[in-house]
XYZ file of C-alpha atoms in Angstrom:
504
model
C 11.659 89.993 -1.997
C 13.894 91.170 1.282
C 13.812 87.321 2.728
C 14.275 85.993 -0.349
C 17.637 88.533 -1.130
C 18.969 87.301 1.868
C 18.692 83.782 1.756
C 20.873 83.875 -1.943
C 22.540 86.526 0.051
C 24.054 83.558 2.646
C 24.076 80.806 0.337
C 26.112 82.971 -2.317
C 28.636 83.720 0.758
C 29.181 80.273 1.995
C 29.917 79.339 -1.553
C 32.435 81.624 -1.791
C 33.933 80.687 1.377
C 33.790 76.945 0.300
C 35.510 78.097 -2.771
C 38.412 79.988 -0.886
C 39.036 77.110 1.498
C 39.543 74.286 -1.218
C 37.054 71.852 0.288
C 36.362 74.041 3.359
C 37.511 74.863 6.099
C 37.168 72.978 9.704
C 35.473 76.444 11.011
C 33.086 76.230 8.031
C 32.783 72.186 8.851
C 32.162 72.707 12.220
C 29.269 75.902 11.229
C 27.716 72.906 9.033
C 27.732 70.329 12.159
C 26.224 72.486 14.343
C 23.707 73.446 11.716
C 23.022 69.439 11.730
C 22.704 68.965 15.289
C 19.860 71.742 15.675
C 17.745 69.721 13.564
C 18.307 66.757 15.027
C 14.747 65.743 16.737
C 14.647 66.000 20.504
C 11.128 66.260 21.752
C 8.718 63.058 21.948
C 5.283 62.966 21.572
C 3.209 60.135 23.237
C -0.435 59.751 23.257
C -2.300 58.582 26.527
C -6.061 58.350 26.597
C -6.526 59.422 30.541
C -5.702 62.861 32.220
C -3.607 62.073 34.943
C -5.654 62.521 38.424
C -2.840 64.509 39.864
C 0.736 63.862 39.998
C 1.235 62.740 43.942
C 2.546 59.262 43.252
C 0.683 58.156 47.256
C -2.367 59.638 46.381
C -3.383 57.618 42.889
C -3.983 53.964 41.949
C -4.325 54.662 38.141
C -1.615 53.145 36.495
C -2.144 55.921 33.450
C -0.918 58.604 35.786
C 2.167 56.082 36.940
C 3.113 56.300 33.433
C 3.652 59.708 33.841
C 5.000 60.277 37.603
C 7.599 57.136 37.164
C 9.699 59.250 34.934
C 9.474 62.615 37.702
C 10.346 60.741 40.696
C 12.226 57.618 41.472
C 12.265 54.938 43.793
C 14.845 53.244 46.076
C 15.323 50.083 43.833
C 13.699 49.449 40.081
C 12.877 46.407 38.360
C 14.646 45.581 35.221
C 12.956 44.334 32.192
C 13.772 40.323 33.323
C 11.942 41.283 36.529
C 15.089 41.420 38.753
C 15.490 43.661 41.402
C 18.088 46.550 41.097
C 19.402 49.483 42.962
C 18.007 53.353 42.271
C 17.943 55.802 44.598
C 19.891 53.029 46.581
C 23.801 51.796 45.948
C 23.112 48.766 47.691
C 20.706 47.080 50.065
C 20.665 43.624 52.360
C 18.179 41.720 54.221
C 18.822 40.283 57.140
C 18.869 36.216 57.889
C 15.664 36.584 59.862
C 14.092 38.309 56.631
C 12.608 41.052 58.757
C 15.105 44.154 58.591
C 15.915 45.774 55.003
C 18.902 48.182 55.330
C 18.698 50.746 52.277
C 22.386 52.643 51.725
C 21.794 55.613 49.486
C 23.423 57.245 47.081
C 25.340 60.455 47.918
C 24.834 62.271 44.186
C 21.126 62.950 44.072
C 19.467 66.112 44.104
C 16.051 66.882 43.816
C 14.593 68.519 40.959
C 15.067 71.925 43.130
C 18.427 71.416 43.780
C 17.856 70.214 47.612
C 20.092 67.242 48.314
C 18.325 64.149 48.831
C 18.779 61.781 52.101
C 17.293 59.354 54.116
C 15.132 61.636 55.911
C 13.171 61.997 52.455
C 12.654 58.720 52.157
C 11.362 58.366 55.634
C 8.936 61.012 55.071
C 7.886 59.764 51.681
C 6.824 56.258 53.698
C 5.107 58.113 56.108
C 2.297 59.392 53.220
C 2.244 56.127 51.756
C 1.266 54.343 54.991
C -1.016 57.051 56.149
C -4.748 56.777 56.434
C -4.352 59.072 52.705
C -2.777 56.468 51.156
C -4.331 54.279 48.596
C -1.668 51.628 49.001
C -1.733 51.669 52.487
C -2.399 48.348 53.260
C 0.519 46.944 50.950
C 2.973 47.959 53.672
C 1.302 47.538 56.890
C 3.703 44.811 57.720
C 6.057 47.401 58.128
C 6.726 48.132 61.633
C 9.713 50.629 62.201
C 10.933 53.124 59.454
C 14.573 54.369 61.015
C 17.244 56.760 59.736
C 20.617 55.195 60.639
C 21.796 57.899 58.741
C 21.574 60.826 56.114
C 22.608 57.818 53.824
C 21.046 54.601 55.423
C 17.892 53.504 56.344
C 15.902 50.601 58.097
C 13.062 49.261 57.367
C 11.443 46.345 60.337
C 8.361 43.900 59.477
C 6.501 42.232 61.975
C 7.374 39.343 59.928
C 9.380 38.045 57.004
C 7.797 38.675 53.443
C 8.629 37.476 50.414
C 7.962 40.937 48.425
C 9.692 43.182 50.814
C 12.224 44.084 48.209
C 9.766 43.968 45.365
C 7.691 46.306 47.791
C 9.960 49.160 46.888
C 9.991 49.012 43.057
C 6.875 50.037 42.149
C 5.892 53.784 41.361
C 3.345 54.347 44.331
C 6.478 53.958 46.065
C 8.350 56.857 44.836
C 10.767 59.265 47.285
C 9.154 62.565 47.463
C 10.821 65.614 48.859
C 10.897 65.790 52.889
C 7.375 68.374 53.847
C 6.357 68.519 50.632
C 2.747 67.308 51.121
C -0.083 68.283 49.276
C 1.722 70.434 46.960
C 2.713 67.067 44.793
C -0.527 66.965 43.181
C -0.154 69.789 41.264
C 3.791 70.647 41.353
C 5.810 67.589 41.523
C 9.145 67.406 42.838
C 11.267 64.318 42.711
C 14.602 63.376 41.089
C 13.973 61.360 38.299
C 15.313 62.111 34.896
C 12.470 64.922 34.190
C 10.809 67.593 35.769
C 6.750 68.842 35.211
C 6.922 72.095 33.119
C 3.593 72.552 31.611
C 0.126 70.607 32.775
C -2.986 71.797 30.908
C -5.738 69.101 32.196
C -7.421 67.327 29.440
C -4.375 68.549 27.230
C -1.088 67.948 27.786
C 1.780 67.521 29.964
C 5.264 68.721 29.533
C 8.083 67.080 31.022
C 11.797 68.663 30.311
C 15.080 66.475 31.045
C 17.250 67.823 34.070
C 20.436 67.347 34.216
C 21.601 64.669 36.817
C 22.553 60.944 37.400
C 20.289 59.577 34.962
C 19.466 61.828 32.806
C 17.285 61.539 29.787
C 18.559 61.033 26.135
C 15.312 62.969 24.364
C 15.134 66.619 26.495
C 11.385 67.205 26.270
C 8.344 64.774 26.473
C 4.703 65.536 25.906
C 2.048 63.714 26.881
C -0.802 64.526 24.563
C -4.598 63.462 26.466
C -6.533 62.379 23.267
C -9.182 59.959 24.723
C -10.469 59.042 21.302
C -8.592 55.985 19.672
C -8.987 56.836 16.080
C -7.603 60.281 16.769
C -4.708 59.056 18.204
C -3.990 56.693 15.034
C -4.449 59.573 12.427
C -1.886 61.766 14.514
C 0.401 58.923 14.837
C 0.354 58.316 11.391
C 0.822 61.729 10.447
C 3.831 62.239 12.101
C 2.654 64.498 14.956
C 2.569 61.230 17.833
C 5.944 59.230 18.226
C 4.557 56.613 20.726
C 0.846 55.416 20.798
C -0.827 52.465 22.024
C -2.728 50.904 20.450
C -5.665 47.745 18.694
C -5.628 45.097 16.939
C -7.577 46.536 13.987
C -5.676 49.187 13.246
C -2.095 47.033 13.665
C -2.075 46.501 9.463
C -2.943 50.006 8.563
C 0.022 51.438 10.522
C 2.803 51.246 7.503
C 6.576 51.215 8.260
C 5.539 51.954 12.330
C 7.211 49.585 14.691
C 5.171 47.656 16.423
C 6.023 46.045 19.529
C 3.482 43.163 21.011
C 3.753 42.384 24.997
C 1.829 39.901 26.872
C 1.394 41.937 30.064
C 1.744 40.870 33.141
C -1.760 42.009 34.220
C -5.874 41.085 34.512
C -9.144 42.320 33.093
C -12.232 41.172 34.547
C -15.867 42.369 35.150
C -15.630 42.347 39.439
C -18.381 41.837 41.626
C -19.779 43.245 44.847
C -20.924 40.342 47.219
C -22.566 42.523 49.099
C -25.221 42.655 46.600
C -27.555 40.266 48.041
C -28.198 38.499 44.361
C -24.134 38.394 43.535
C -23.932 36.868 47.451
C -25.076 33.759 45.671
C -22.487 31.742 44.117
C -24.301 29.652 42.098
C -25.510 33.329 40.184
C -22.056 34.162 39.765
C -21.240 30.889 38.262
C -23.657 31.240 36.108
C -22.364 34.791 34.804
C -19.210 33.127 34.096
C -20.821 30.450 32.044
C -22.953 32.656 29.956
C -20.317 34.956 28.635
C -17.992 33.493 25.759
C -14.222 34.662 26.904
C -12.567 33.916 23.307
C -15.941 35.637 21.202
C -15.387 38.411 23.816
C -11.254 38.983 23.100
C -12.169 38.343 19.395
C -15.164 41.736 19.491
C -13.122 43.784 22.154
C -9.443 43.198 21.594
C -9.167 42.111 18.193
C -7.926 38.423 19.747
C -5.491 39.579 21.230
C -5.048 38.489 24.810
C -5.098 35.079 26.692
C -8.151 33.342 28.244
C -7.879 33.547 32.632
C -9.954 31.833 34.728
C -8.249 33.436 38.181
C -7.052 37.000 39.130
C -3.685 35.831 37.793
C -1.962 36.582 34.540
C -0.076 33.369 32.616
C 3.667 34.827 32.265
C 3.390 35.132 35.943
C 5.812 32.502 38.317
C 3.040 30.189 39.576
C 0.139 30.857 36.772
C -2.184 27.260 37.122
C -4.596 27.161 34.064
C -8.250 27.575 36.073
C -10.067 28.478 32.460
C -12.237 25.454 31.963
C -13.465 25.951 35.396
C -17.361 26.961 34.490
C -16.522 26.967 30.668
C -19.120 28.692 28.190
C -22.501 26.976 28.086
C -25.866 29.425 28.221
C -28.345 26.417 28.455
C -26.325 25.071 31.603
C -26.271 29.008 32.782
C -29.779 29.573 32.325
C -30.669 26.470 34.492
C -28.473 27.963 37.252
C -29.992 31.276 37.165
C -33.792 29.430 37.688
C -32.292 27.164 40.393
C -30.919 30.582 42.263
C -34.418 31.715 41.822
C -33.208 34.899 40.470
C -34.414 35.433 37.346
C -35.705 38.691 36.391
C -33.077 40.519 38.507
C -31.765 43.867 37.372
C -28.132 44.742 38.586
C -26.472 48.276 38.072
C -23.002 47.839 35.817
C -20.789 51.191 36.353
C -18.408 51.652 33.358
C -15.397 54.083 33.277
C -15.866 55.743 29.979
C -11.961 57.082 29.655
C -11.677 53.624 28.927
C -14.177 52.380 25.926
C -12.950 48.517 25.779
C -14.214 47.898 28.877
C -17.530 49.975 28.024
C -17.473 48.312 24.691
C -16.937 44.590 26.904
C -19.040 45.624 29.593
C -21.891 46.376 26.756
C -21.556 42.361 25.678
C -21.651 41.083 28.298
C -25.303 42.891 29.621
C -26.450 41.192 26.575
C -25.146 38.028 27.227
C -26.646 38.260 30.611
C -29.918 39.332 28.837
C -30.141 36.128 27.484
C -30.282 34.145 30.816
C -32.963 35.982 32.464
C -30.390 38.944 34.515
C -31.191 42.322 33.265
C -28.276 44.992 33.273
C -28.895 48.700 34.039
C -25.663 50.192 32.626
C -23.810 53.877 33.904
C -21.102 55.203 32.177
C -18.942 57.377 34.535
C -15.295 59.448 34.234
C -12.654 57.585 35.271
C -12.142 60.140 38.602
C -15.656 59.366 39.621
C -14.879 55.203 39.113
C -12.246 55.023 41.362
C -14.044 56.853 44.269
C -17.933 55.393 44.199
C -16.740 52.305 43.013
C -13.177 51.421 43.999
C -13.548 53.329 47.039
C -17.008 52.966 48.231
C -17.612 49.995 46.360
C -20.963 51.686 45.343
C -21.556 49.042 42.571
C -22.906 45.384 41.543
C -20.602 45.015 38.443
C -17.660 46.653 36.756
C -15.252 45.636 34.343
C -12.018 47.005 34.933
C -7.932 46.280 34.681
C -5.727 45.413 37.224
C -1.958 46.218 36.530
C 1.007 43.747 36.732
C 3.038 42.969 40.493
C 6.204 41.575 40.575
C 5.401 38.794 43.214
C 2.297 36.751 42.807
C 1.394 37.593 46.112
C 0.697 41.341 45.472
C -1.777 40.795 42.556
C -3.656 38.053 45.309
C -3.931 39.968 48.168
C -7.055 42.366 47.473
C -8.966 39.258 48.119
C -7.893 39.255 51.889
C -11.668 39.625 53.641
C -10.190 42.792 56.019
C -8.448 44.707 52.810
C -9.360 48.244 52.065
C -8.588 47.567 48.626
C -11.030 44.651 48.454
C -13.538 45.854 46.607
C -15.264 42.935 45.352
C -16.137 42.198 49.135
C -15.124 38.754 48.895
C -14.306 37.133 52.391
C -13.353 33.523 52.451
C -11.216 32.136 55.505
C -9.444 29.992 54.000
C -7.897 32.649 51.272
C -7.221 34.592 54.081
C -5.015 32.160 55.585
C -3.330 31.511 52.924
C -2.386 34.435 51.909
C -1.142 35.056 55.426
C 1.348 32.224 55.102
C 2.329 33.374 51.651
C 3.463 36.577 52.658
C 5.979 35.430 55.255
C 6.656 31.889 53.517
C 10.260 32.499 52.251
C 10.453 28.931 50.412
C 9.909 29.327 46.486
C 8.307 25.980 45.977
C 5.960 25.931 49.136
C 4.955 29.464 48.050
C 4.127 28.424 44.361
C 1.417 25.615 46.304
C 0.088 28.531 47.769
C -0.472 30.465 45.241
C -2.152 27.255 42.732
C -4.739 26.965 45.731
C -5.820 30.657 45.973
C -6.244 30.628 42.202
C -8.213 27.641 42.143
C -10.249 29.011 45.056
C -10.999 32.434 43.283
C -11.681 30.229 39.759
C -14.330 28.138 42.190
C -16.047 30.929 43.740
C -15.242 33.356 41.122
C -16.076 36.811 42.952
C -15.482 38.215 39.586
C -15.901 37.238 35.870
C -12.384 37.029 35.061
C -11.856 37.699 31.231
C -8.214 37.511 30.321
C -4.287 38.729 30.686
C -4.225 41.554 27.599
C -1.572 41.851 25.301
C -0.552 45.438 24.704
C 0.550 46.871 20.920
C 2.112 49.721 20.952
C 2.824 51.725 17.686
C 6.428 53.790 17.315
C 7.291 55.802 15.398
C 10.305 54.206 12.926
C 12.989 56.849 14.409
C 12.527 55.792 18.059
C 14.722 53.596 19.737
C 15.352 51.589 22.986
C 11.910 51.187 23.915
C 10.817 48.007 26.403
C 8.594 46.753 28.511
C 8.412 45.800 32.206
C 6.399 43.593 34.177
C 4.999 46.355 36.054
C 3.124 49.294 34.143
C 5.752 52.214 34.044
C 7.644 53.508 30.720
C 11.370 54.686 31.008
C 11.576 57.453 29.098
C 15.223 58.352 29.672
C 16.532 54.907 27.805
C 14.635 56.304 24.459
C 16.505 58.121 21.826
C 15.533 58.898 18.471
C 18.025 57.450 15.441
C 20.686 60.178 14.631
């Protein structure tokens, strides 16, 4: 009875006052406004289905936890949605004629999340993780010779060499600018200058981002990223209300209602990879036969709903310099089961490892044992967390098959060069001298067209000796909710949280 007194209690008052004022007052206008704006939604909600496996942006390769740490940290120049090449962190940048020295000036306005003022000196220091023997990406920026601070606001960067992606090099989100002696710390309590800050990680929960206030600061103040693994829970919240952002299938795309949903033909691979070190899968004329026993369309249509595009290379089509290599070994089991008897192989049992944070590729990885079955090459099949994937299997390459994504590079050459024979990243342990050559050339060849040549004959290389069943280039659906806006994508995995705003 008390609450309920003093609710007619206020209303009864403001009526009065309403009545005093003709029609109001600006005070009791203003009272109403602000009234308004506390309402107004500013926390997002977005559903991933992988805990992040830290938040060090030099220490990972999972593009889940990129989607996270691109929005804590930046990086010296960003790629736009129409893949061009912009300044961040840096005001400007130039290359010089030789194409081996890229000068970085930096902006002057940038603070770190903990108010320490951000200069070159960070940026050399965040270059020195990437490239040392810690460094997942290591080997993307050996080329890189000299690292020198001209200045607090300009730096150098030398290559042995020209290369065509040294400016590309420095947009991705492995390449984010980290605090100077900050270290190991990153993992757990990240520190950058992007547009939010951690406040809140409870693994296999939820992390809780909250908008600073700074050059670009974010529209929507908090963000949570909710871990919930399983798809179908992820649908009901989102359809309740309590998820703004999912993504999502292709069966469940016509039960989502007034939901926006936003189709993108990513610039990225899936494939079942390899190991040639196996001494069955050293045989090429097995591993054609793999590729022609396993239907690529009947597989999109069970996994993926149909929704992706056919590859027959470890390139994606809306990539600059895509060749079509997917009627290279097309389907045919009678022509695969001949191959597997002329290898002399049949009977063989080899070990697939499956990341089960990510059930499409169990789900794919399931079909295809059974197509495999069918030809006389029994699977053994492990499922294993994502944590312990990348180190037995993308690390020790302690595998015979996988199936896996690969996410999207700017320059062709990027996506390629994990086939180069002396790569720690080369997990397939493919070696082919030629490949390695060319990719050589292609990094320093600064010509467009004489590049794109390069690039048609690694593909059709890889499509010839096919080190990996390569199944297509996805296309992502993403659900959101109808209130959201500015929401795009990129051809490299990362979201930009700070350009979405929900409708007023």
């Amino acid at each position: 009875m008390k609450n309920k007194f003093g609710v007619l209690f206020v209303a009864l008052m403001l009526t009065l006052l309403l009545s005093a004022c003709g029609k109001g007052s600006e005070e009791v206008k203003d009272l109403l406004k602000e009234d308004e704006t506390e309402e107004t939604k500013d926390g997002l909600k977005v559903a991933i289905s992988v805990d992040p496996d830290g938040l060090d942006p030099h220490r990972t390769t999972a593009s889940s936890t990129f989607v996270i740490t691109n929005n804590i940290y930046d990086t010296l120049v960003k790629v736009t949605e129409d893949g061009e090449i912009v300044p961040s962190l840096a005001s400007s940048y130039e290359q010089s004629e030789d194409g081996k020295t890229l000068t970085f000036h930096l902006r002057d306005d940038v603070k770190f999340h903990d108010g320490t003022k951000f200069t070159a000196k960070d940026v050399a220091y965040s270059f020195e993780r990437i490239i040392d023997d810690l460094g997942p990406r290591k080997d993307n920026y050996q080329y890189i010779t000299e690292v020198n601070v001209i200045d607090d606001y300009t730096i150098e960067f030398r290559a042995e060499a020209p290369s065509a992606s040294f400016i590309s090099d420095f947009a991705y989100p492995w390449a984010a600018i980290v605090k100077d002696g900050a270290g190991d710390d990153l993992k757990k309590s990240p520190v950058g200058t992007g547009p939010y800050k951690l406040v809140n990680w409870i693994p296999q929960d939820k992390v809780v981002l909250e908008g600073v206030e700074h050059y670009n600061e974010g529209a929507i103040k908090h963000i949570e990223f909710k871990m919930m693994p399983d798809s179908t829970a992820r649908v009901t919240s989102f359809k309740k209300g309590d998820i703004d952002l999912i993504e999502t299938t292709g069966d469940v795309v016509e039960t989502l209602g007034d939901a926006k949903i936003v189709e993108i033909d990513n610039n990225s691979v899936q494939l079942m990879a390899m190991n040639l070190e196996n001494e069955h899968l050293k045989d090429e004329k097995l591993r054609q036969a793999i590729n022609m026993a396993v239907d690529k369309e009947e597989l999109i249509k069970a996994v993926w709903w149909g929704y992706g595009k056919e590859i027959g290379s470890h390139y994606p089509p809306v990539l600059k310099g895509y060749v079509d290599t997917t009627d290279t070994y097309p389907y045919d089991v009678d022509k695969a089961k001949q191959l597997v008897k002329e290898s002399g192989r049949e009977g063989i049992t080899l070990n697939m490892k499956l990341p089960t944070d990510y059930p499409n590729y169990v789900n794919a990885g399931q079909i295809i044992a059974e197509k495999l079955e069918a030809i006389g090459i029994h699977v053994k099949i492990e499922t294993i967390e994502w944590g312990t994937w990348l180190t037995d299997v993308y690390g020790n390459r302690d595998y015979d098959l996988t199936v896996v994504g690969h996410t999207g590079r700017i320059e062709g050459y990027d996506l390629l060069e994990k086939y180069g024979s002396t790569r720690s990243d080369n997990y397939f342990n493919y070696k082919n001298a030629e490949v390695d050559e060319l990719l050589s050339s292609i990094k320093v060849e600064l010509d467009d067209d004489t590049r794109m040549d390069m690039y048609n004959r690694v593909q059709t290389i890889l499509a010839e000796e096919v080190p990996a069943l390569y199944i297509q280039a996805p296309t992502r659906i993403y659900a959101i909710s109808e209130d959201l806006e500015g929401f795009t994508s990129y051809p490299i995995d990362v979201f930009e949280l700070k350009d979405l705003k929900f409708k007023e």
